[in-house]
Amino acid sequence: MAKAIKTNVLRQLDARRIPYETREYAVEDDNFDGKLVAGKTGLDPAMIYKTLVLTGDRQPHLVCVIPVEKELDLKAVARASGNKSVTMLPQKDLLPLTGYLRGGCSPIGMKKLFPTYLDSAAGNLETISVSAGVRGCQVILATVALISQTRATLADLCRE
């Protein structure tokens, strides 16, 4: 039997006695498409969220957590975060800054707690799924627990 994955995300949740479950799936190349993850895990795509790291003119780094089926609206993020403008963090800077690789980035357990914004659609979900901190593993937890764990602010972050 394969050994269960234990990541920093899961260790943090365990330490705080936050209930969760995980879903592991096979990773193919560099394809981290959310619909593919939904198909492989059997999860509803509407509950799977991706983690994006950005830089702002007033906040050096911020984290946005949005549904995998949607696109980030940079102007909406700037408004929500109090920045005049925001840009995506270059991929080469992701690992040194957060401790995570592309496709395995989680809003929980980053090297530092950055200002975090969760798309307002998550407010309608009882449970939510985000990366467990490695490619090929999702963690499912109560949305309120994710908000508490990351100190996230709910905001409209996506294009219509």
Phi, psi and omega in degrees: 000135182291144178288137180292141177291137174228111183251172176301324177302309183292324176298318178296316179296318177299315182299328180262007179054041177266121181291144180202168168224160180239156173227120178261152180207157179285136179260133179246117176051227180251029181267103181247031181299131182298325179292325176295316178300316179301315180297321183282333182261344184078011180274152175293125181304332181293340180261356181266125182241146178252153182251125180238139180248134185231167171240145179235166179284338179250329176248120183301323180216142175212159185242135175239136180239114187227159177301142182297337182274000184244167178249141179289138175256105185299324179293321178295321178295317179301314179299312183295328185263356180079018177262155173280325179210153176224153176222157177293141175293133176302139184305324182296340181267351186296307182297310180298326183280316188255335187090004182241151174269158173303134182091350179225020183277128180239148176287346180262137171081019175293164180303330181220150177276107180267157173305129186238136180237127181250130181304138185300338177301334180293337179298341179268358184257135174285318178234156184220154178237130175228170178300142177275007176104359175219154175294134177094011178213127177251146174248137179245126181212170178296138180301320179297328177292320177297316180299315180296315183297324185255355185056039185288149172255129176282133180203156174283113187243351190250157173288147179280000000 
